[in-house]
Coordinates of C-alpha atoms in Angstrom, one line a residue:
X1 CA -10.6 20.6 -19.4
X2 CA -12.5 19.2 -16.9
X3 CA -11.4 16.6 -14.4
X4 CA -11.1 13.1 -15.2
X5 CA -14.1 11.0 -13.9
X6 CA -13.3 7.9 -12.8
X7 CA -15.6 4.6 -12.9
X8 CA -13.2 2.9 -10.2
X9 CA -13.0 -0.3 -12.5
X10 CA -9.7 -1.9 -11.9
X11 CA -7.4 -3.0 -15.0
X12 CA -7.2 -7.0 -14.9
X13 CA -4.5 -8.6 -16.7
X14 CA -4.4 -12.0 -17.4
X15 CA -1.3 -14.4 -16.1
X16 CA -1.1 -16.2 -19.2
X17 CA -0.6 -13.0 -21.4
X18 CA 1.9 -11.6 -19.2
X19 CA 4.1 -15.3 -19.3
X20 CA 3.6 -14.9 -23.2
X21 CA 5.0 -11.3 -23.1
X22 CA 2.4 -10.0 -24.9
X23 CA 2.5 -6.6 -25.2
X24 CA 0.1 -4.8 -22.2
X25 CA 1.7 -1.4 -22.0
X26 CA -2.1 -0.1 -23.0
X27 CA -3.4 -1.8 -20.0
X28 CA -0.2 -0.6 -17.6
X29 CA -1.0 3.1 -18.8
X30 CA -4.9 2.8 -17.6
X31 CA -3.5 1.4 -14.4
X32 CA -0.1 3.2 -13.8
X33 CA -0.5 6.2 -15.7
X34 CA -1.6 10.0 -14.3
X35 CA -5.6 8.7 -14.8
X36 CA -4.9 5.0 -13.3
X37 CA -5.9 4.1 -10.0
X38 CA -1.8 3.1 -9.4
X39 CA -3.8 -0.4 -9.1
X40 CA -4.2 -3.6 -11.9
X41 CA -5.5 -7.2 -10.4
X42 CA -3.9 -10.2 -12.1
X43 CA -6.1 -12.9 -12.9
X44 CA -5.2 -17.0 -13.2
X45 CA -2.5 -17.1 -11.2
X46 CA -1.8 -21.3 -10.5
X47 CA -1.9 -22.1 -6.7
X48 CA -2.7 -18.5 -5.5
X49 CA -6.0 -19.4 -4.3
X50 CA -4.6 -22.1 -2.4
X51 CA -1.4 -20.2 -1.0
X52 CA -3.8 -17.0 -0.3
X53 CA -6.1 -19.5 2.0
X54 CA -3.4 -21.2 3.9
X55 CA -1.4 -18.0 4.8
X56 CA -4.0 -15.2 5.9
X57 CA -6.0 -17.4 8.9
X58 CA -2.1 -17.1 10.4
X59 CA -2.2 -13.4 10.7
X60 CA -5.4 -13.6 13.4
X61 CA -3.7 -17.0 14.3
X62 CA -0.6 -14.8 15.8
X63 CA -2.4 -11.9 17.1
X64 CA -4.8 -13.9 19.1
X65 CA -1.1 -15.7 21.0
X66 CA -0.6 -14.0 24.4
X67 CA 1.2 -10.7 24.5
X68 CA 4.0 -11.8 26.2
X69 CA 4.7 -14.5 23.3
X70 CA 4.0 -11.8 20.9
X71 CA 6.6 -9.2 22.4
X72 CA 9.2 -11.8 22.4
X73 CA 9.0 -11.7 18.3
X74 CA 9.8 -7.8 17.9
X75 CA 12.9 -6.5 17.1
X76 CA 13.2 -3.3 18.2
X77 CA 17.2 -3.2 16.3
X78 CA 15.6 -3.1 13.0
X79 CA 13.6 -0.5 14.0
X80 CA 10.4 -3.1 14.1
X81 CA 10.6 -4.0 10.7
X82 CA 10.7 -8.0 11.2
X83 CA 8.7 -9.7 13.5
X84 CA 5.9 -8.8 14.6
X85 CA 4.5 -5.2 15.5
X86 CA 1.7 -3.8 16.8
X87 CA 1.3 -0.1 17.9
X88 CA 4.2 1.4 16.6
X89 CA 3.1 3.4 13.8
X90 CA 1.6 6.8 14.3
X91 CA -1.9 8.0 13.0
X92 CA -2.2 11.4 11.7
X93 CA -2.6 13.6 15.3
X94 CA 0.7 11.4 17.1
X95 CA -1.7 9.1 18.2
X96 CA -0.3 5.3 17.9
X97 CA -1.9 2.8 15.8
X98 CA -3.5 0.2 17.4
X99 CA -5.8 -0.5 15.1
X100 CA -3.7 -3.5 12.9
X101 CA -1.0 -5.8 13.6
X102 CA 1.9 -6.9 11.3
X103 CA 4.4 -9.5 11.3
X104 CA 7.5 -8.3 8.6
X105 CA 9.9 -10.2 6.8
X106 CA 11.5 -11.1 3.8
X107 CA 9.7 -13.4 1.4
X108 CA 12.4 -14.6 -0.5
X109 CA 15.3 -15.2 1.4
X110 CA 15.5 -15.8 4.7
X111 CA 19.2 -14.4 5.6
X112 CA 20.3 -13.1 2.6
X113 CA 22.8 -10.9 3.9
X114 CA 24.6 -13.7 6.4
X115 CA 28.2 -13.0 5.0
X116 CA 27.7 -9.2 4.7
X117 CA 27.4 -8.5 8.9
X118 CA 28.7 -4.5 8.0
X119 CA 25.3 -4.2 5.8
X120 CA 23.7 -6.0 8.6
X121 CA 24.6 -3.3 11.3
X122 CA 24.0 -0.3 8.7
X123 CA 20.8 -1.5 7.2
X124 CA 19.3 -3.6 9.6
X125 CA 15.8 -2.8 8.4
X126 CA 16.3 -4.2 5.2
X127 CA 19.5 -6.8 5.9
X128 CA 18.5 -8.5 9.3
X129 CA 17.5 -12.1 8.9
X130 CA 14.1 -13.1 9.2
X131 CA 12.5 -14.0 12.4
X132 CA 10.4 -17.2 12.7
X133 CA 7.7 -17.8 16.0
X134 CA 8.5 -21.4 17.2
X135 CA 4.8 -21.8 18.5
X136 CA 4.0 -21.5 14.9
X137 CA 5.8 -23.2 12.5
X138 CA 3.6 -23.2 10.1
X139 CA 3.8 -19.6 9.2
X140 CA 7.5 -19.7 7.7
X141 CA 6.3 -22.1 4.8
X142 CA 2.9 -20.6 4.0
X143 CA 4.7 -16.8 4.2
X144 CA 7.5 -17.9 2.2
X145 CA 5.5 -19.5 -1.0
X146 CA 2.3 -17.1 -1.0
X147 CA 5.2 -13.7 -1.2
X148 CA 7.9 -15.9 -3.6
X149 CA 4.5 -16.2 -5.7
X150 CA 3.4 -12.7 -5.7
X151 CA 7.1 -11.7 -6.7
X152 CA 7.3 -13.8 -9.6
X153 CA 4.3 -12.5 -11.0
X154 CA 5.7 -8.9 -9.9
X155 CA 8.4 -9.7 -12.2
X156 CA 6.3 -9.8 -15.1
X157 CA 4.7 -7.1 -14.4
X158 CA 7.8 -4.9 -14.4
X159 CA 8.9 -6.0 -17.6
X160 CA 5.7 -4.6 -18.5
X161 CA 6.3 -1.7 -17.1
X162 CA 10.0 -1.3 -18.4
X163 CA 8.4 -1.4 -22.1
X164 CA 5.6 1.2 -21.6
X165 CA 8.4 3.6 -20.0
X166 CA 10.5 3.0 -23.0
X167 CA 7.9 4.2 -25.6
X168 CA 8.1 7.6 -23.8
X169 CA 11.8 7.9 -23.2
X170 CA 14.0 6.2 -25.8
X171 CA 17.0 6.2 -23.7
X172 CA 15.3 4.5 -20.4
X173 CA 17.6 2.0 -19.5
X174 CA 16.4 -1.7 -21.0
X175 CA 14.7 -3.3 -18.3
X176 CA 15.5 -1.4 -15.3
X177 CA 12.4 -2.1 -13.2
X178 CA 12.7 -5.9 -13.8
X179 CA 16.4 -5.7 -13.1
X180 CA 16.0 -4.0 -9.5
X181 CA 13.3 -5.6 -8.6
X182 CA 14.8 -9.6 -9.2
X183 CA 18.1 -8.3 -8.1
X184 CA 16.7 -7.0 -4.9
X185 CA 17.5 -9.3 -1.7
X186 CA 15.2 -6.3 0.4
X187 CA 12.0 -7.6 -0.5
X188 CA 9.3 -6.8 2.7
X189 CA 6.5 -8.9 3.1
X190 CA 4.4 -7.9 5.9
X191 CA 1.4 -10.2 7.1
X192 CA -1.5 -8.0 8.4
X193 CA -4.4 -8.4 10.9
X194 CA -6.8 -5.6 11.3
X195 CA -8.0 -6.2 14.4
X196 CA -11.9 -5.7 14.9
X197 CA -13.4 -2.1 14.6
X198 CA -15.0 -0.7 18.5
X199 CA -16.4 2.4 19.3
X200 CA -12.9 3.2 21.1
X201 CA -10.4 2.6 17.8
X202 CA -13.5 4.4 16.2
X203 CA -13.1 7.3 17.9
X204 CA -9.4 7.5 18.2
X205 CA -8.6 7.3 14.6
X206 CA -11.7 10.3 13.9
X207 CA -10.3 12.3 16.7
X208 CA -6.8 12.0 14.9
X209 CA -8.6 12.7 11.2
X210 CA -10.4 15.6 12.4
X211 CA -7.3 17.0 14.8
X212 CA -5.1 16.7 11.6
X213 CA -7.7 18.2 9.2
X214 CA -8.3 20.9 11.3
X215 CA -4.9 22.4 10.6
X216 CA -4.5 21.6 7.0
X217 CA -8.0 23.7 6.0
X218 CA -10.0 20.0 5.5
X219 CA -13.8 21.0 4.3
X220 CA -17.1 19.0 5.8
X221 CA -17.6 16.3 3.5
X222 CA -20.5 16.9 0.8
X223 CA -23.9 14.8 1.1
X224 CA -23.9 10.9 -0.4
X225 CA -24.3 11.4 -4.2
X226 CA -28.2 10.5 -4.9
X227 CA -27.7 6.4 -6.6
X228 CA -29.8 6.9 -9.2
X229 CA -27.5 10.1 -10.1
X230 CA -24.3 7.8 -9.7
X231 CA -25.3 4.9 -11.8
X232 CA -25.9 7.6 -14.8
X233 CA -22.7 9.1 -13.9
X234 CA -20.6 5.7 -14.0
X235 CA -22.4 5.0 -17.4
X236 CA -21.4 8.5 -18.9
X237 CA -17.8 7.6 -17.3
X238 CA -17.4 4.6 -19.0
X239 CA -18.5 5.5 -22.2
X240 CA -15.0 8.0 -21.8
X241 CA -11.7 6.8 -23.2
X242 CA -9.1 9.5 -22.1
X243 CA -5.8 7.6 -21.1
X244 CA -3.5 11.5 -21.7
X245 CA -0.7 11.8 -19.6
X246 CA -1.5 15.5 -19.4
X247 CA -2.7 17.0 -15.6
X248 CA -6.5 17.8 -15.6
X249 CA -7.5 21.5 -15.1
X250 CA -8.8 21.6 -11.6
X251 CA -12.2 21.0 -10.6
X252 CA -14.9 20.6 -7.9
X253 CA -17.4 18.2 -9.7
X254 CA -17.0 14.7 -10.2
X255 CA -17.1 11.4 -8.1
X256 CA -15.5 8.4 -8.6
X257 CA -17.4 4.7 -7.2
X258 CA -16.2 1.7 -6.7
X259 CA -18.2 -1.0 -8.4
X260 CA -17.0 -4.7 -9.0
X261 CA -16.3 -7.9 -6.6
X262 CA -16.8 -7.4 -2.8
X263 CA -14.5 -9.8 -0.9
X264 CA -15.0 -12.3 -3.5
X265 CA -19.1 -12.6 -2.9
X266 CA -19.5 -11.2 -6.5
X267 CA -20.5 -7.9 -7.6
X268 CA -21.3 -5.5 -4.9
X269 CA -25.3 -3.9 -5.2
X270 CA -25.3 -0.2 -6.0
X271 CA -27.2 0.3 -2.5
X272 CA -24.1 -1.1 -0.6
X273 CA -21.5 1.9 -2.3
X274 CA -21.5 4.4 -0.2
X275 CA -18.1 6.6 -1.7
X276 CA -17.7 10.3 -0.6
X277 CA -15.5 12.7 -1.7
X278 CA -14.0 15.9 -0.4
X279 CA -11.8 18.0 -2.0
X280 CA -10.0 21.1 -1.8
X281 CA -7.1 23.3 -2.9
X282 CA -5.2 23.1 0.4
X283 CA -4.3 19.0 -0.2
X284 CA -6.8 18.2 2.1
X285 CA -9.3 14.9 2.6
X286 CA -11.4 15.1 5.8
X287 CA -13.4 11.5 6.1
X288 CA -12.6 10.1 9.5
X289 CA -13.8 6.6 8.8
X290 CA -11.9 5.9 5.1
X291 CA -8.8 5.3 6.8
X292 CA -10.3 3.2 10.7
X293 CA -8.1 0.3 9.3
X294 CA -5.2 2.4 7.7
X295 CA -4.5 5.6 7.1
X296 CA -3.7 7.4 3.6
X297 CA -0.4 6.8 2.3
X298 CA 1.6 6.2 -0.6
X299 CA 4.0 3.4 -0.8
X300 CA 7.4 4.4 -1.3
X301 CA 8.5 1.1 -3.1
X302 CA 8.4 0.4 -6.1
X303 CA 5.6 -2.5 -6.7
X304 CA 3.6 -3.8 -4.1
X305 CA 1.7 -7.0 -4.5
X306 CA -1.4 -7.6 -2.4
X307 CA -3.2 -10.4 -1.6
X308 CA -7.0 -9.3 -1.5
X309 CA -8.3 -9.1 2.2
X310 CA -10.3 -11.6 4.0
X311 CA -13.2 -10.4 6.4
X312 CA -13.5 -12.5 9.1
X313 CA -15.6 -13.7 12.1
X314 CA -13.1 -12.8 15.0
X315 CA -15.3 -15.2 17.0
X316 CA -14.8 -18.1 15.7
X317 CA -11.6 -17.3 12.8
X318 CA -13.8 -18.7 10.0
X319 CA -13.9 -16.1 6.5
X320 CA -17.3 -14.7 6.4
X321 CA -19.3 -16.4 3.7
X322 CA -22.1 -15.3 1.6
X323 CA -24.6 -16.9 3.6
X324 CA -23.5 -15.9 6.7
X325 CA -23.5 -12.2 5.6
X326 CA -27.4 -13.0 4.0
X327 CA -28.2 -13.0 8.2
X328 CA -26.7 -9.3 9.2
X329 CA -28.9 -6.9 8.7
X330 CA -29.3 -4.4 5.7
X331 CA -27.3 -1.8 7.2
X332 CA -24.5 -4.2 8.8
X333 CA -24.6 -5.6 5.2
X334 CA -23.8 -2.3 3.3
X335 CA -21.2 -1.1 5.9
X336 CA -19.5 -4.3 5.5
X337 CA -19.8 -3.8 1.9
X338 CA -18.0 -0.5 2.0
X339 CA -15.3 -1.9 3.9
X340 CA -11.6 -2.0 2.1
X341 CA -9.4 -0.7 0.0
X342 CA -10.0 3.0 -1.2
X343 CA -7.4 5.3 -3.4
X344 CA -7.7 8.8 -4.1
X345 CA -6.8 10.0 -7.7
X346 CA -4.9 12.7 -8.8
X347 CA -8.1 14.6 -9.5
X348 CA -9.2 14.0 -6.1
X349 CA -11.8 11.5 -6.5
X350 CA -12.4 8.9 -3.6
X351 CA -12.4 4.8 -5.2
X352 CA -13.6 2.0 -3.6
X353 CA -11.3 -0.3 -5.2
X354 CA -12.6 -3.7 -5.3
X355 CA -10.6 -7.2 -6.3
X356 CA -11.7 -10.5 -6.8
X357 CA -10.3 -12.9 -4.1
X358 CA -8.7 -15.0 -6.6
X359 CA -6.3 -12.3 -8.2
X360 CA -3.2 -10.6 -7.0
X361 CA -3.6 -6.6 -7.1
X362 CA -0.6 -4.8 -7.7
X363 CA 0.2 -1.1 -6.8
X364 CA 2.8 0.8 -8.2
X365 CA 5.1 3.1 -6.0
X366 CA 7.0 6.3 -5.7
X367 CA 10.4 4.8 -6.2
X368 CA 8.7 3.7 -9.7
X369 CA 7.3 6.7 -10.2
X370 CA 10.8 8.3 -9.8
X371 CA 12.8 5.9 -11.8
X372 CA 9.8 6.4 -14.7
X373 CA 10.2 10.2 -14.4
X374 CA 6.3 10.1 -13.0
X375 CA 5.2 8.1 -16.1
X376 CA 3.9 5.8 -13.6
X377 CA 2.4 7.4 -10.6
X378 CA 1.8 6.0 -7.7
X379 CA -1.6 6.5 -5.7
X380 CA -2.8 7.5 -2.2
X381 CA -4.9 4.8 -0.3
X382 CA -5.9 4.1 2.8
X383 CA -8.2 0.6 4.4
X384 CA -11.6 1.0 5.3
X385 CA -12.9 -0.9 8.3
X386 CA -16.0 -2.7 8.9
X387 CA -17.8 -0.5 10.6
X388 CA -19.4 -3.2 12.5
X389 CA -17.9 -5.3 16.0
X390 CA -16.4 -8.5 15.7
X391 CA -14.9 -8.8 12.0
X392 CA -11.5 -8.8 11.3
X393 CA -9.4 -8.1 8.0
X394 CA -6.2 -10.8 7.4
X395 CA -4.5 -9.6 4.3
X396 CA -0.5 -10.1 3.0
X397 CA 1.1 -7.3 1.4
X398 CA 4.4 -7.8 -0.4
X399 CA 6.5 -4.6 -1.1
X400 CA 9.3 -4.9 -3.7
X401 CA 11.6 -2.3 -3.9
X402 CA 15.2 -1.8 -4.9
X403 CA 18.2 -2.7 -2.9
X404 CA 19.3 0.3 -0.7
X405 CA 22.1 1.1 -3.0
X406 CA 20.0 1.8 -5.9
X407 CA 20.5 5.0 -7.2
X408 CA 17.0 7.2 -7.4
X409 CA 17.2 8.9 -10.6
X410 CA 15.4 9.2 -13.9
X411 CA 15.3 8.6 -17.2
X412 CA 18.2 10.0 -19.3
X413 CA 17.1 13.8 -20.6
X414 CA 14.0 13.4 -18.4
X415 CA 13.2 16.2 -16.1
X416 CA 13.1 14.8 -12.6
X417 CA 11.5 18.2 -11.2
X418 CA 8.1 17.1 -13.4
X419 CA 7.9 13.7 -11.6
X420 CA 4.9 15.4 -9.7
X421 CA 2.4 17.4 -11.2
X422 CA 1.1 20.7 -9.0
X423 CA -2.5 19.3 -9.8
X424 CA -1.0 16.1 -8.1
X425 CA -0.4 17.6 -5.0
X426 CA -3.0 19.4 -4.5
X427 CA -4.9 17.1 -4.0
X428 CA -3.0 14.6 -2.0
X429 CA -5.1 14.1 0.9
X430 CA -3.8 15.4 4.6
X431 CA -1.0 13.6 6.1
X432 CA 0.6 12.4 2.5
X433 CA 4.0 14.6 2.2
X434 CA 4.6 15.9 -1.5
X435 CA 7.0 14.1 -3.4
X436 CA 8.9 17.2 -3.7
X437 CA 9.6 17.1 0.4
X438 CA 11.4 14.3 0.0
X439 CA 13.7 14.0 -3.3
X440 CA 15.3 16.6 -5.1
X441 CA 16.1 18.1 -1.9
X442 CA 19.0 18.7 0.2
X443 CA 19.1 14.8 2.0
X444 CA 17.9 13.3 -1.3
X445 CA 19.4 15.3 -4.4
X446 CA 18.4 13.8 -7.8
X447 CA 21.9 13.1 -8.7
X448 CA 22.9 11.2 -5.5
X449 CA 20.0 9.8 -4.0
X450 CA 19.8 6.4 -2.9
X451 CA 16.8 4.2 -2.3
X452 CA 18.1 3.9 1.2
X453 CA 18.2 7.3 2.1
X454 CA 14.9 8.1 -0.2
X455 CA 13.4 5.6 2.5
X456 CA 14.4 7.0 5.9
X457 CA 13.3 10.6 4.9
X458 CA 9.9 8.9 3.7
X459 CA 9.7 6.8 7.1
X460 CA 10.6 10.3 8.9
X461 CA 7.9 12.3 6.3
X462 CA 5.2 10.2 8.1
X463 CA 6.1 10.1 11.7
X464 CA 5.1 12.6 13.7
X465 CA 7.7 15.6 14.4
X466 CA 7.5 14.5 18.3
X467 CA 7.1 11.3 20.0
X468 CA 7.3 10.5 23.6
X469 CA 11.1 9.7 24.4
X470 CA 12.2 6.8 26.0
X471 CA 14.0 6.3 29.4
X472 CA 17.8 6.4 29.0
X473 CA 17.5 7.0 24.9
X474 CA 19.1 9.7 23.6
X475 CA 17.0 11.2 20.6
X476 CA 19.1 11.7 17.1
X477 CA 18.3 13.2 14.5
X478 CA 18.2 11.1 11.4
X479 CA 20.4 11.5 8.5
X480 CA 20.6 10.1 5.3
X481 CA 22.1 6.7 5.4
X482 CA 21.9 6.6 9.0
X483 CA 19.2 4.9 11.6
X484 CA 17.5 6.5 14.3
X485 CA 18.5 5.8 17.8
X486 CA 14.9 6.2 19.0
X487 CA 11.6 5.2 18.5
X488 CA 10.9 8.0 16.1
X489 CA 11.9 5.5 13.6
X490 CA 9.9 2.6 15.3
X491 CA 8.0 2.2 11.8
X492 CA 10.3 1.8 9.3
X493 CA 8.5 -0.8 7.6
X494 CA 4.8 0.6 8.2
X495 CA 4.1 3.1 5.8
X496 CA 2.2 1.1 3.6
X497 CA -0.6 -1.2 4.6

């Protein structure tokens, strides 16, 4: 069978169905399911709009405050995963990140763990209270409602989610995702600025692309496919309704593009998409400028809710409009265009996925994906840049995931070794670690896992194996439900963007 083509249209679902509980376990399989993008956009959401406008601006608000007020807000105990952090993550080729800025914390509850000060010291990446800048006080109350939103509406979606992993295992237990994910008092929230794309962060991240791709057997990327060849394609693709949970036979042909709303300016012209794709047998994806904003990843949660980016003017902090992009040239335009969120499939198609400012997207994760038995599957992506000076990209993702505790296991009678398909990893691009190098091994057995421990060998999975050591630390090796004494764990939180 030949591999899935993919049109790169996102599932929508509306808000008011999914407060109705009407039944959308069709829609979850298009978007969750081995063919999804691991992405669906919810549409109608009251005061989103409003909450999305207020909170982003803050993101370039903080990053543009002096360094020295910055520094004072990280917390290097929780390995930096409140407060604010900036350089801490490491690219693909151990070179630091430099290229976004974050500022963590818990959406929901601002000390949720005050009478528990053992869980505190154990887990302080999840249990530390939240950390608030006084020269901003603002941010609390506009971080607070825009990611206590985006969980409720979360919510629904795992109930969704709960009923389409029933139909294929009987015994899944009754509303599992929901029940984690409301129970949870470890919901991260992490408030983004992408700081404006130079010919330096350029070249860093490509040198760190190509260093990594060289030693993972990464092929030259194949020519642009010719548009008039792609708009025939995306017709024949969506004329296609294949939603099997089966893996696709492998293939070399096939291209997905991203078509649908650019940063909220309406639909994007067919001259403006400019997707490649490269794909081969070794895992590998070699396109140094998909990931200039973020690198490919796969969050390890289990939902994460996203408000769709805003491009910016970094001179003067107001969102780019449509008028103000009618001045840039025609090839300023169509890189700007191209800048964003991307996903690579399990057949090893490059997306452009696009959302509409005024929905919430929502990607599924591998802690879903385990608890589902890989009836969900969760997706590689990465963030495009600009590809021009002076824009920045504000954005809020919220990442809800179990409490540490949770047990990591299956479905009863469902075979936890099938959770990743072979045709799945294969083309997982370079830098992603197989699921299978982090659970059902010896640190994460399918019978005693915890989401804790799952996390720490997933925060260690994307670090690189050496890191310059600190004066006077002492470097430990990590161990399930234990924290790293050095910086090796500095990005505990930053896996996911």
């Amino acid at each position: 069978m030949a591999a899935q083509q993919q049109s790169g249209k996102v599932v929508t679902l509306k808000y008011e169905d999914l407060v109705n509980d009407v039944d959308l376990t069709d829609q979850i399989e298009k978007a969750y399911g081995y063919h999804g993008l691991g992405l669906l956009s919810v549409s109608g959401v009251p005061k989103f709009s409003e909450l999305r406008r207020r909170l982003l601006p803050l993101a370039r608000k903080f990053a543009k405050l002096p360094d020295s007020v910055k520094s004072s807000y990280e917390h290097k105990e929780s390995f930096y995963a409140f407060g604010w952090s900036h350089g801490k993550e490491m690219l693909q080729g151990n070179v630091p990140d430099v290229s976004k800025g974050s500022y963590y914390n818990n959406p929901q509850h601002n000390n949720p763990f005050a009478d528990s000060p053992e869980l505190v010291e154990k887990w302080p990446t999840f249990c530390h209270e939240n950390i608030w800048p006084k020269e901003m006080p603002e941010l609390e109350k506009a971080f607070m409602e825009c990611g206590s939103l985006i969980c409720d509406v979360g919510a629904l979606i795992a109930r969704q989610c709960d009923r389409y992993v029933a139909k294929r295992f009987p015994e899944y237990e009754k509303g599992k995702l929901h029940r984690m994910l409301t129970e949870s008092r470890c919901t991260k929230a992490r408030l983004l600025h992408y700081f404006p794309v130079d010919q330096k962060t350029t070249a860093q991240q490509s040198a760190a692309t190509a260093a990594t791709a060289a030693g993972q057997g990464g092929h030259e990327l194949r020519p642009e496919l010719d548009l008039p060849e792609a708009a025939a394609q995306v017709e024949e693709e969506e004329k296609a309704d294949d939603t099997g949970m089966g893996a696709p036979a492998l293939d070399d042909t096939g291209m997905g593009m991203g078509m649908g709303m650019g940063m909220g300016m309406g639909p994007i012209d067919a001259d403006a998409v400019n997707v490649r794709k490269s794909m081969s047998r070794t895992g590998s994806v070699v396109d140094e400028d998909f990931g200039s904003w973020c690198g490919w990843h796969n969050d390890h949660g289990s939902l994460t809710g996203l408000c769709p980016g805003m491009l910016v003017d970094d001179s003067t902090g107001l969102e780019l409009s449509a008028e103000r992009v009618a001045e840039f040239s025609a090839s300023d335009a169509a890189k700007l265009a191209r800048a964003g969120l991307y996903i690579q499939t399990r057949e090893g198609h490059i997306i452009h996925a696009t959302v509409p400012k005024d929905h919430i997207a929502f990607q599924i994760g591998e802690a879903a994906q385990i608890h589902s038995a890989g009836v969900m599957q969760a997706t590689p992506h990465s963030v495009r840049g600009a590809g021009i000076s002076g824009i920045s990209r504000e954005s809020f993702a919220v990442f809800m995931e179990p409490e540490f505790s949770e047990a990591m296991a299956g479905p009863k009678g469902a075979d936890q070794k099938q959770v990743q398909s072979h045709a799945a990893v294969v083309h997982l691009p370079a830098g992603v670690p197989p699921l299978s190098s982090r659970y059902g091994t010896k640190d994460c057995p399918f019978t005693t896992c915890n989401f804790g421990d799952f996390s720490h060998i997933t925060y260690g999975a994307y670090l690189a194996p050496e890191q310059p050591q600190q004066a006077g630390e002492e470097t430990v090796k990590s161990q399930p439900g234990q924290e790293q004494s050095n910086d090796a764990a500095s990005s505990a939180a930053e896996a996911s963007c």
